[in-house]
PDB file of C-alpha atoms and ligand atoms in Angstrom:
ATOM      1  CA  MET D  11       0.000   0.000   0.000  1.00  0.00           C
ATOM      2  CA  GLY D  12       0.985   3.616  -0.481  1.00  0.00           C
ATOM      3  CA  ALA D  13      -0.344   6.936  -1.751  1.00  0.00           C
ATOM      4  CA  PRO D  14      -0.939   7.468  -5.486  1.00  0.00           C
ATOM      5  CA  GLY D  15       2.520   7.880  -7.012  1.00  0.00           C
ATOM      6  CA  SER D  16       4.362   6.267  -4.103  1.00  0.00           C
ATOM      7  CA  GLY D  17       5.699   3.601  -6.487  1.00  0.00           C
ATOM      8  CA  LYS D  18       3.422   0.610  -5.830  1.00  0.00           C
ATOM      9  CA  GLY D  19       3.167  -0.378  -9.504  1.00  0.00           C
ATOM     10  CA  THR D  20       6.856   0.313 -10.223  1.00  0.00           C
ATOM     11  CA  GLN D  21       8.083  -1.776  -7.294  1.00  0.00           C
ATOM     12  CA  ALA D  22       5.526  -4.543  -7.932  1.00  0.00           C
ATOM     13  CA  GLU D  23       6.769  -4.798 -11.526  1.00  0.00           C
ATOM     14  CA  LYS D  24      10.366  -5.242 -10.283  1.00  0.00           C
ATOM     15  CA  LEU D  25       9.341  -7.862  -7.719  1.00  0.00           C
ATOM     16  CA  MET D  26       7.410  -9.805 -10.359  1.00  0.00           C
ATOM     17  CA  ASN D  27      10.466  -9.789 -12.636  1.00  0.00           C
ATOM     18  CA  GLU D  28      12.615 -11.276  -9.892  1.00  0.00           C
ATOM     19  CA  TYR D  29      10.248 -13.595  -8.030  1.00  0.00           C
ATOM     20  CA  ASP D  30       7.894 -16.224  -9.323  1.00  0.00           C
ATOM     21  CA  CYS D  31       4.688 -14.603  -8.180  1.00  0.00           C
ATOM     22  CA  HIS D  32       1.550 -12.978  -9.637  1.00  0.00           C
ATOM     23  CA  GLN D  33       0.782  -9.255  -9.415  1.00  0.00           C
ATOM     24  CA  ILE D  34      -2.887  -8.452  -8.889  1.00  0.00           C
ATOM     25  CA  SER D  35      -3.443  -4.731  -9.423  1.00  0.00           C
ATOM     26  CA  THR D  36      -7.031  -3.515  -9.135  1.00  0.00           C
ATOM     27  CA  GLY D  37      -6.086  -0.268 -10.941  1.00  0.00           C
ATOM     28  CA  VAL D  38      -4.695  -2.209 -13.923  1.00  0.00           C
ATOM     29  CA  LEU D  39      -7.718  -4.559 -14.019  1.00  0.00           C
ATOM     30  CA  LEU D  40     -10.142  -1.638 -13.924  1.00  0.00           C
ATOM     31  CA  ARG D  41      -8.273   0.235 -16.682  1.00  0.00           C
ATOM     32  CA  GLN D  42      -8.325  -2.950 -18.814  1.00  0.00           C
ATOM     33  CA  SER D  43     -12.086  -3.169 -18.394  1.00  0.00           C
ATOM     34  CA  ILE D  44     -12.410   0.462 -19.568  1.00  0.00           C
ATOM     35  CA  GLU D  45     -10.198  -0.191 -22.609  1.00  0.00           C
ATOM     36  CA  SER D  46     -12.236  -3.267 -23.539  1.00  0.00           C
ATOM     37  CA  GLY D  47     -15.454  -1.214 -23.473  1.00  0.00           C
ATOM     38  CA  SER D  48     -17.148  -3.743 -21.171  1.00  0.00           C
ATOM     39  CA  ASP D  49     -20.203  -2.876 -19.035  1.00  0.00           C
ATOM     40  CA  LEU D  50     -17.944  -2.791 -15.999  1.00  0.00           C
ATOM     41  CA  GLY D  51     -15.575  -0.403 -17.799  1.00  0.00           C
ATOM     42  CA  ASN D  52     -18.421   1.946 -18.709  1.00  0.00           C
ATOM     43  CA  LYS D  53     -19.622   1.881 -15.118  1.00  0.00           C
ATOM     44  CA  VAL D  54     -16.260   2.769 -13.559  1.00  0.00           C
ATOM     45  CA  GLN D  55     -14.752   5.187 -16.091  1.00  0.00           C
ATOM     46  CA  LYS D  56     -16.226   8.394 -14.670  1.00  0.00           C
ATOM     47  CA  ILE D  57     -15.508   7.413 -11.056  1.00  0.00           C
ATOM     48  CA  MET D  58     -11.853   6.685 -11.865  1.00  0.00           C
ATOM     49  CA  SER D  59     -11.315   9.814 -13.937  1.00  0.00           C
ATOM     50  CA  GLU D  60     -12.591  11.851 -10.970  1.00  0.00           C
ATOM     51  CA  GLY D  61     -10.120  10.121  -8.637  1.00  0.00           C
ATOM     52  CA  LEU D  62     -12.789   8.455  -6.478  1.00  0.00           C
ATOM     53  CA  LEU D  63     -12.856   4.850  -5.290  1.00  0.00           C
ATOM     54  CA  VAL D  64     -14.879   2.277  -7.210  1.00  0.00           C
ATOM     55  CA  SER D  65     -17.391   0.355  -5.066  1.00  0.00           C
ATOM     56  CA  ASP D  66     -16.082  -2.308  -2.687  1.00  0.00           C
ATOM     57  CA  ASP D  67     -18.258  -5.027  -4.299  1.00  0.00           C
ATOM     58  CA  ILE D  68     -16.802  -4.439  -7.761  1.00  0.00           C
ATOM     59  CA  VAL D  69     -13.179  -4.681  -6.640  1.00  0.00           C
ATOM     60  CA  LEU D  70     -13.870  -7.683  -4.390  1.00  0.00           C
ATOM     61  CA  ASP D  71     -15.306  -9.545  -7.400  1.00  0.00           C
ATOM     62  CA  LEU D  72     -12.187  -8.708  -9.424  1.00  0.00           C
ATOM     63  CA  ILE D  73      -9.941 -10.050  -6.646  1.00  0.00           C
ATOM     64  CA  LYS D  74     -12.026 -13.244  -6.276  1.00  0.00           C
ATOM     65  CA  ASN D  75     -11.791 -13.912 -10.033  1.00  0.00           C
ATOM     66  CA  GLN D  76      -8.050 -13.361 -10.111  1.00  0.00           C
ATOM     67  CA  LEU D  77      -7.398 -15.560  -7.080  1.00  0.00           C
ATOM     68  CA  SER D  78      -9.430 -18.380  -8.551  1.00  0.00           C
ATOM     69  CA  GLU D  79      -7.418 -18.112 -11.795  1.00  0.00           C
ATOM     70  CA  ILE D  80      -3.970 -18.269 -10.168  1.00  0.00           C
ATOM     71  CA  GLY D  81      -4.707 -21.393  -8.111  1.00  0.00           C
ATOM     72  CA  ASP D  82      -1.970 -22.319  -5.630  1.00  0.00           C
ATOM     73  CA  ASP D  83       0.664 -19.804  -6.754  1.00  0.00           C
ATOM     74  CA  GLY D  84       1.843 -16.898  -4.626  1.00  0.00           C
ATOM     75  CA  PHE D  85       0.564 -13.375  -5.314  1.00  0.00           C
ATOM     76  CA  LEU D  86       1.135  -9.728  -4.540  1.00  0.00           C
ATOM     77  CA  LEU D  87      -1.800  -7.346  -4.243  1.00  0.00           C
ATOM     78  CA  ASP D  88      -1.143  -3.846  -5.621  1.00  0.00           C
ATOM     79  CA  GLY D  89      -3.677  -1.164  -4.733  1.00  0.00           C
ATOM     80  CA  TYR D  90      -6.056  -3.491  -2.895  1.00  0.00           C
ATOM     81  CA  PRO D  91      -7.376  -3.156  -0.217  1.00  0.00           C
ATOM     82  CA  ARG D  92      -7.911   0.615   0.027  1.00  0.00           C
ATOM     83  CA  ASN D  93     -10.215   1.053   3.000  1.00  0.00           C
ATOM     84  CA  ILE D  94     -11.004  -0.784   6.215  1.00  0.00           C
ATOM     85  CA  SER D  95     -14.063  -2.459   4.752  1.00  0.00           C
ATOM     86  CA  GLN D  96     -11.983  -3.897   1.862  1.00  0.00           C
ATOM     87  CA  ALA D  97      -9.282  -5.000   4.339  1.00  0.00           C
ATOM     88  CA  LYS D  98     -11.897  -6.928   6.345  1.00  0.00           C
ATOM     89  CA  SER D  99     -13.392  -8.525   3.221  1.00  0.00           C
ATOM     90  CA  LEU D 100      -9.916  -9.554   2.103  1.00  0.00           C
ATOM     91  CA  LYS D 101      -9.165 -11.104   5.483  1.00  0.00           C
ATOM     92  CA  ASP D 102     -12.383 -13.170   5.300  1.00  0.00           C
ATOM     93  CA  LEU D 103     -11.725 -14.204   1.713  1.00  0.00           C
ATOM     94  CA  LEU D 104      -8.135 -15.300   2.381  1.00  0.00           C
ATOM     95  CA  GLU D 105      -9.216 -17.242   5.459  1.00  0.00           C
ATOM     96  CA  THR D 106     -11.791 -19.076   3.365  1.00  0.00           C
ATOM     97  CA  ILE D 107      -9.177 -20.158   0.833  1.00  0.00           C
ATOM     98  CA  ASN D 108      -6.557 -20.796   3.545  1.00  0.00           C
ATOM     99  CA  LYS D 109      -4.012 -18.296   2.207  1.00  0.00           C
ATOM    100  CA  PRO D 110      -3.483 -15.706   4.936  1.00  0.00           C
ATOM    101  CA  LEU D 111      -1.481 -12.545   4.149  1.00  0.00           C
ATOM    102  CA  ASP D 112       2.250 -12.824   4.885  1.00  0.00           C
ATOM    103  CA  TYR D 113       2.571  -9.056   5.332  1.00  0.00           C
ATOM    104  CA  THR D 114       1.556  -5.653   4.089  1.00  0.00           C
ATOM    105  CA  ILE D 115       4.171  -3.237   2.783  1.00  0.00           C
ATOM    106  CA  LEU D 116       3.602   0.504   3.103  1.00  0.00           C
ATOM    107  CA  ILE D 117       5.682   2.645   0.729  1.00  0.00           C
ATOM    108  CA  ASN D 118       6.085   5.959   2.508  1.00  0.00           C
ATOM    109  CA  VAL D 119       6.475   9.128   0.368  1.00  0.00           C
ATOM    110  CA  PRO D 120       5.705  12.770   1.321  1.00  0.00           C
ATOM    111  CA  SER D 121       2.873  14.379  -0.697  1.00  0.00           C
ATOM    112  CA  GLU D 122       4.997  17.109  -2.347  1.00  0.00           C
ATOM    113  CA  ILE D 123       6.967  14.380  -4.195  1.00  0.00           C
ATOM    114  CA  LEU D 124       3.787  12.513  -5.231  1.00  0.00           C
ATOM    115  CA  ILE D 125       2.420  15.355  -7.360  1.00  0.00           C
ATOM    116  CA  LYS D 126       5.603  15.610  -9.455  1.00  0.00           C
ATOM    117  CA  ARG D 127       5.765  11.836  -9.918  1.00  0.00           C
ATOM    118  CA  LEU D 128       2.115  11.616 -11.020  1.00  0.00           C
ATOM    119  CA  SER D 129       2.128  14.599 -13.353  1.00  0.00           C
ATOM    120  CA  GLY D 130       5.328  13.271 -14.985  1.00  0.00           C
ATOM    121  CA  ARG D 131       4.195   9.645 -15.311  1.00  0.00           C
ATOM    122  CA  ARG D 132       4.012   8.240 -18.857  1.00  0.00           C
ATOM    123  CA  THR D 133       3.506   4.707 -20.205  1.00  0.00           C
ATOM    124  CA  CYS D 134       5.367   3.480 -23.280  1.00  0.00           C
ATOM    125  CA  SER D 135       2.760   2.516 -25.909  1.00  0.00           C
ATOM    126  CA  LEU D 136       5.040  -0.283 -27.185  1.00  0.00           C
ATOM    127  CA  THR D 137       6.227  -1.995 -24.005  1.00  0.00           C
ATOM    128  CA  GLY D 138       3.684  -0.833 -21.407  1.00  0.00           C
ATOM    129  CA  LYS D 139       6.634   0.191 -19.215  1.00  0.00           C
ATOM    130  CA  THR D 140       5.947   2.929 -16.659  1.00  0.00           C
ATOM    131  CA  LEU D 141       8.267   5.905 -17.196  1.00  0.00           C
ATOM    132  CA  ASN D 142       8.552   9.455 -15.940  1.00  0.00           C
ATOM    133  CA  ILE D 143       9.478  12.593 -17.874  1.00  0.00           C
ATOM    134  CA  TYR D 144      11.143  14.039 -14.745  1.00  0.00           C
ATOM    135  CA  PHE D 145      12.740  10.942 -13.215  1.00  0.00           C
ATOM    136  CA  SER D 146      13.444   8.385 -15.962  1.00  0.00           C
ATOM    137  CA  SER D 147      16.801   8.600 -17.720  1.00  0.00           C
ATOM    138  CA  GLN D 148      16.883  10.064 -21.234  1.00  0.00           C
ATOM    139  CA  SER D 149      18.021   6.657 -22.549  1.00  0.00           C
ATOM    140  CA  GLU D 150      14.931   4.954 -21.043  1.00  0.00           C
ATOM    141  CA  LEU D 151      12.627   7.542 -22.677  1.00  0.00           C
ATOM    142  CA  ASP D 152      14.528   7.323 -26.002  1.00  0.00           C
ATOM    143  CA  GLU D 153      14.294   3.523 -25.976  1.00  0.00           C
ATOM    144  CA  CYS D 154      10.523   3.916 -26.294  1.00  0.00           C
ATOM    145  CA  LEU D 155      10.470   6.884 -28.686  1.00  0.00           C
ATOM    146  CA  SER D 156      13.202   5.748 -31.080  1.00  0.00           C
ATOM    147  CA  ASN D 157      11.396   2.461 -31.646  1.00  0.00           C
ATOM    148  CA  GLY D 158       8.269   4.326 -32.744  1.00  0.00           C
ATOM    149  CA  GLY D 159       6.518   4.254 -29.352  1.00  0.00           C
ATOM    150  CA  GLU D 160       4.558   7.061 -27.760  1.00  0.00           C
ATOM    151  CA  LEU D 161       4.646   8.236 -24.152  1.00  0.00           C
ATOM    152  CA  LEU D 162       1.017   8.029 -23.032  1.00  0.00           C
ATOM    153  CA  GLN D 163      -0.446   9.855 -20.028  1.00  0.00           C
ATOM    154  CA  ARG D 164      -3.096   8.223 -17.816  1.00  0.00           C
ATOM    155  CA  GLU D 165      -6.527   9.884 -17.912  1.00  0.00           C
ATOM    156  CA  ASP D 166      -6.521  10.353 -14.116  1.00  0.00           C
ATOM    157  CA  ASP D 167      -3.044  11.938 -14.024  1.00  0.00           C
ATOM    158  CA  ASN D 168      -4.455  15.466 -14.393  1.00  0.00           C
ATOM    159  CA  GLU D 169      -4.176  18.066 -11.625  1.00  0.00           C
ATOM    160  CA  ASP D 170      -7.767  17.848 -10.279  1.00  0.00           C
ATOM    161  CA  SER D 171      -7.803  14.070 -10.188  1.00  0.00           C
ATOM    162  CA  ILE D 172      -4.324  13.839  -8.616  1.00  0.00           C
ATOM    163  CA  ILE D 173      -5.378  16.163  -5.777  1.00  0.00           C
ATOM    164  CA  LYS D 174      -8.611  14.186  -5.265  1.00  0.00           C
ATOM    165  CA  ARG D 175      -6.784  10.825  -5.260  1.00  0.00           C
ATOM    166  CA  ILE D 176      -4.340  12.024  -2.601  1.00  0.00           C
ATOM    167  CA  GLU D 177      -7.290  13.332  -0.517  1.00  0.00           C
ATOM    168  CA  VAL D 178      -9.124  10.003  -0.875  1.00  0.00           C
ATOM    169  CA  TYR D 179      -5.948   8.164   0.148  1.00  0.00           C
ATOM    170  CA  GLU D 180      -5.569  10.285   3.297  1.00  0.00           C
ATOM    171  CA  GLU D 181      -9.229   9.916   4.276  1.00  0.00           C
ATOM    172  CA  GLN D 182      -9.945   6.298   3.386  1.00  0.00           C
ATOM    173  CA  THR D 183      -6.709   4.357   2.923  1.00  0.00           C
ATOM    174  CA  GLU D 184      -4.455   5.755   5.639  1.00  0.00           C
ATOM    175  CA  PRO D 185      -6.694   4.406   8.444  1.00  0.00           C
ATOM    176  CA  MET D 186      -5.744   0.926   7.185  1.00  0.00           C
ATOM    177  CA  ILE D 187      -2.173   1.512   8.383  1.00  0.00           C
ATOM    178  CA  ASP D 188      -3.314   1.072  11.998  1.00  0.00           C
ATOM    179  CA  PHE D 189      -5.466  -1.898  11.021  1.00  0.00           C
ATOM    180  CA  TYR D 190      -2.399  -3.772   9.722  1.00  0.00           C
ATOM    181  CA  ARG D 191      -0.094  -2.438  12.434  1.00  0.00           C
ATOM    182  CA  SER D 192      -2.360  -3.887  15.141  1.00  0.00           C
ATOM    183  CA  ALA D 193      -2.481  -7.190  13.260  1.00  0.00           C
ATOM    184  CA  GLU D 194       1.382  -7.118  13.286  1.00  0.00           C
ATOM    185  CA  LEU D 195       1.439  -7.387   9.510  1.00  0.00           C
ATOM    186  CA  LEU D 196       2.832  -3.950   8.641  1.00  0.00           C
ATOM    187  CA  LEU D 197       6.272  -3.327   7.118  1.00  0.00           C
ATOM    188  CA  THR D 198       7.227   0.211   6.084  1.00  0.00           C
ATOM    189  CA  VAL D 199       9.759   1.194   3.443  1.00  0.00           C
ATOM    190  CA  ASP D 200      11.052   4.693   2.685  1.00  0.00           C
ATOM    191  CA  GLY D 201       9.921   5.381  -0.913  1.00  0.00           C
ATOM    192  CA  GLN D 202      11.626   8.764  -1.434  1.00  0.00           C
ATOM    193  CA  GLY D 203      14.907   7.703  -3.073  1.00  0.00           C
ATOM    194  CA  PRO D 204      15.509   6.541  -6.664  1.00  0.00           C
ATOM    195  CA  VAL D 205      13.594   3.438  -7.850  1.00  0.00           C
ATOM    196  CA  ASP D 206      16.521   0.997  -7.423  1.00  0.00           C
ATOM    197  CA  GLU D 207      17.334   2.284  -3.939  1.00  0.00           C
ATOM    198  CA  VAL D 208      13.713   1.848  -2.823  1.00  0.00           C
ATOM    199  CA  TYR D 209      13.731  -1.650  -4.304  1.00  0.00           C
ATOM    200  CA  LEU D 210      16.832  -2.624  -2.316  1.00  0.00           C
ATOM    201  CA  GLY D 211      15.176  -1.334   0.874  1.00  0.00           C
ATOM    202  CA  LEU D 212      12.059  -3.319   0.044  1.00  0.00           C
ATOM    203  CA  LYS D 213      13.980  -6.550  -0.505  1.00  0.00           C
ATOM    204  CA  LYS D 214      15.964  -6.144   2.723  1.00  0.00           C
ATOM    205  CA  LEU D 215      12.719  -5.673   4.607  1.00  0.00           C
ATOM    206  CA  MET D 216      11.180  -8.767   3.022  1.00  0.00           C
ATOM    207  CA  GLU D 217      14.242 -10.886   3.821  1.00  0.00           C
ATOM    208  CA  LEU D 218      14.004  -9.857   7.480  1.00  0.00           C
TER     209      LEU D 218
HETATM  210  P1  AP5 H 319      -4.284   2.758  -9.227  1.00  0.00           P
HETATM  211  O1  AP5 H 319      -3.973   2.388 -10.600  1.00  0.00           O
HETATM  212  O2  AP5 H 319      -3.998   1.793  -8.152  1.00  0.00           O
HETATM  213  O3  AP5 H 319      -3.672   4.162  -8.943  1.00  0.00           O
HETATM  214  P2  AP5 H 319      -3.112   4.877  -7.616  1.00  0.00           P
HETATM  215  O4  AP5 H 319      -3.336   4.209  -6.315  1.00  0.00           O
HETATM  216  O5  AP5 H 319      -3.606   6.264  -7.749  1.00  0.00           O
HETATM  217  O6  AP5 H 319      -1.623   4.651  -7.742  1.00  0.00           O
HETATM  218  P3  AP5 H 319      -0.786   4.992  -8.958  1.00  0.00           P
HETATM  219  O7  AP5 H 319      -0.866   3.883  -9.975  1.00  0.00           O
HETATM  220  O8  AP5 H 319      -1.120   6.372  -9.444  1.00  0.00           O
HETATM  221  O9  AP5 H 319       0.658   5.079  -8.290  1.00  0.00           O
HETATM  222  P4  AP5 H 319       1.711   3.981  -7.912  1.00  0.00           P
HETATM  223  O10 AP5 H 319       1.917   4.014  -6.443  1.00  0.00           O
HETATM  224  O11 AP5 H 319       1.448   2.654  -8.548  1.00  0.00           O
HETATM  225  O12 AP5 H 319       2.991   4.681  -8.583  1.00  0.00           O
HETATM  226  P5  AP5 H 319       3.818   4.252  -9.875  1.00  0.00           P
HETATM  227  O13 AP5 H 319       4.677   3.089  -9.544  1.00  0.00           O
HETATM  228  O14 AP5 H 319       2.992   4.197 -11.100  1.00  0.00           O
HETATM  229  O15 AP5 H 319      -5.857   3.091  -9.106  1.00  0.00           O
HETATM  230  C1  AP5 H 319      -6.459   3.968 -10.023  1.00  0.00           C
HETATM  231  C2  AP5 H 319      -7.924   4.137  -9.695  1.00  0.00           C
HETATM  232  O16 AP5 H 319      -8.594   2.849  -9.755  1.00  0.00           O
HETATM  233  C3  AP5 H 319      -8.249   4.646  -8.276  1.00  0.00           C
HETATM  234  O17 AP5 H 319      -8.180   6.062  -8.215  1.00  0.00           O
HETATM  235  C4  AP5 H 319      -9.670   4.099  -8.088  1.00  0.00           C
HETATM  236  O18 AP5 H 319     -10.605   4.885  -8.802  1.00  0.00           O
HETATM  237  C5  AP5 H 319      -9.605   2.735  -8.753  1.00  0.00           C
HETATM  238  N1  AP5 H 319      -9.198   1.697  -7.807  1.00  0.00           N
HETATM  239  C6  AP5 H 319      -8.065   0.952  -7.842  1.00  0.00           C
HETATM  240  N2  AP5 H 319      -8.024   0.087  -6.824  1.00  0.00           N
HETATM  241  C7  AP5 H 319      -9.162   0.271  -6.134  1.00  0.00           C
HETATM  242  C8  AP5 H 319      -9.705  -0.314  -4.947  1.00  0.00           C
HETATM  243  N3  AP5 H 319      -9.037  -1.258  -4.291  1.00  0.00           N
HETATM  244  N4  AP5 H 319     -10.899   0.131  -4.508  1.00  0.00           N
HETATM  245  C9  AP5 H 319     -11.584   1.085  -5.165  1.00  0.00           C
HETATM  246  N5  AP5 H 319     -11.133   1.697  -6.274  1.00  0.00           N
HETATM  247  C10 AP5 H 319      -9.934   1.291  -6.752  1.00  0.00           C
HETATM  248  O19 AP5 H 319       4.778   5.548  -9.962  1.00  0.00           O
HETATM  249  C11 AP5 H 319       4.260   6.814 -10.327  1.00  0.00           C
HETATM  250  C12 AP5 H 319       5.301   7.572 -11.170  1.00  0.00           C
HETATM  251  O20 AP5 H 319       6.454   7.837 -10.367  1.00  0.00           O
HETATM  252  C13 AP5 H 319       5.803   6.768 -12.374  1.00  0.00           C
HETATM  253  O21 AP5 H 319       6.052   7.660 -13.440  1.00  0.00           O
HETATM  254  C14 AP5 H 319       7.124   6.152 -11.900  1.00  0.00           C
HETATM  255  O22 AP5 H 319       8.045   5.985 -12.964  1.00  0.00           O
HETATM  256  C15 AP5 H 319       7.616   7.217 -10.909  1.00  0.00           C
HETATM  257  N6  AP5 H 319       8.353   6.645  -9.794  1.00  0.00           N
HETATM  258  C16 AP5 H 319       8.003   5.553  -9.045  1.00  0.00           C
HETATM  259  N7  AP5 H 319       8.906   5.362  -8.061  1.00  0.00           N
HETATM  260  C17 AP5 H 319       9.835   6.355  -8.194  1.00  0.00           C
HETATM  261  C18 AP5 H 319      11.025   6.709  -7.465  1.00  0.00           C
HETATM  262  N8  AP5 H 319      11.425   5.972  -6.415  1.00  0.00           N
HETATM  263  N9  AP5 H 319      11.712   7.799  -7.864  1.00  0.00           N
HETATM  264  C19 AP5 H 319      11.302   8.554  -8.937  1.00  0.00           C
HETATM  265  N10 AP5 H 319      10.203   8.250  -9.658  1.00  0.00           N
HETATM  266  C20 AP5 H 319       9.485   7.183  -9.292  1.00  0.00           C
END
């Protein structure tokens, strides 16, 4: 868990490349449903573009479907749960399938850094790699552009939506920190440094 722009997706991608484990990202699944033009996509598009949370029932169904597809493999949840009610539903669900959470990782980043990261975020149209016009190296950006790719910006990475998403995080997601701390499942990593430095911190924490 972590605020919008804290690096959840970036770090999850690195973990998935190194470990044999599935990434389940509710944000990615919801954006895929919008792209496919499905009923679900049409239902959630406006909510997401405004930076609000989609209903708990919708995201719980997505998680249930994904867990049933991956069978016995390990998994990492990215962006789920996001409020206490979702955290309780997840606990019940994982108890039912006898796969309790190992731990929750909070990526801690001050809000002034988040806005720059989100407004600079771009996705390469060729590789789907997450990049940043302020923080990625010129060679990483060129690798996409020189092969004919475009740097795409997410619909909800506009100023109004970014501010709303950070507000929603502070009001609804931050209370979950205490929920997981009291369950002794909370690990916290400093997410302010460069991507590789944060990743090293994350791995050290997981090894402990
Ligand atoms: P989601 O897709 O989960 O978005 P988010 O939580 O707003 O998080 P982001 O994806 O914006 O940030 P991130 O932490 O993954 O950062 P990233 O690694 O990309 O959700 C989108 C929407 O879907 C929600 O608003 C909601 O409507 C809905 N939704 C999703 N889950 C839901 C749920 N459970 N319940 C209800 N609704 C739900 O990094 C950001 C940028 O910074 C990138 O450009 C990256 O390159 C750069 N960067 C990352 N780390 C570093 C670093 N260490 N140094 C410099 N740059 C960095």
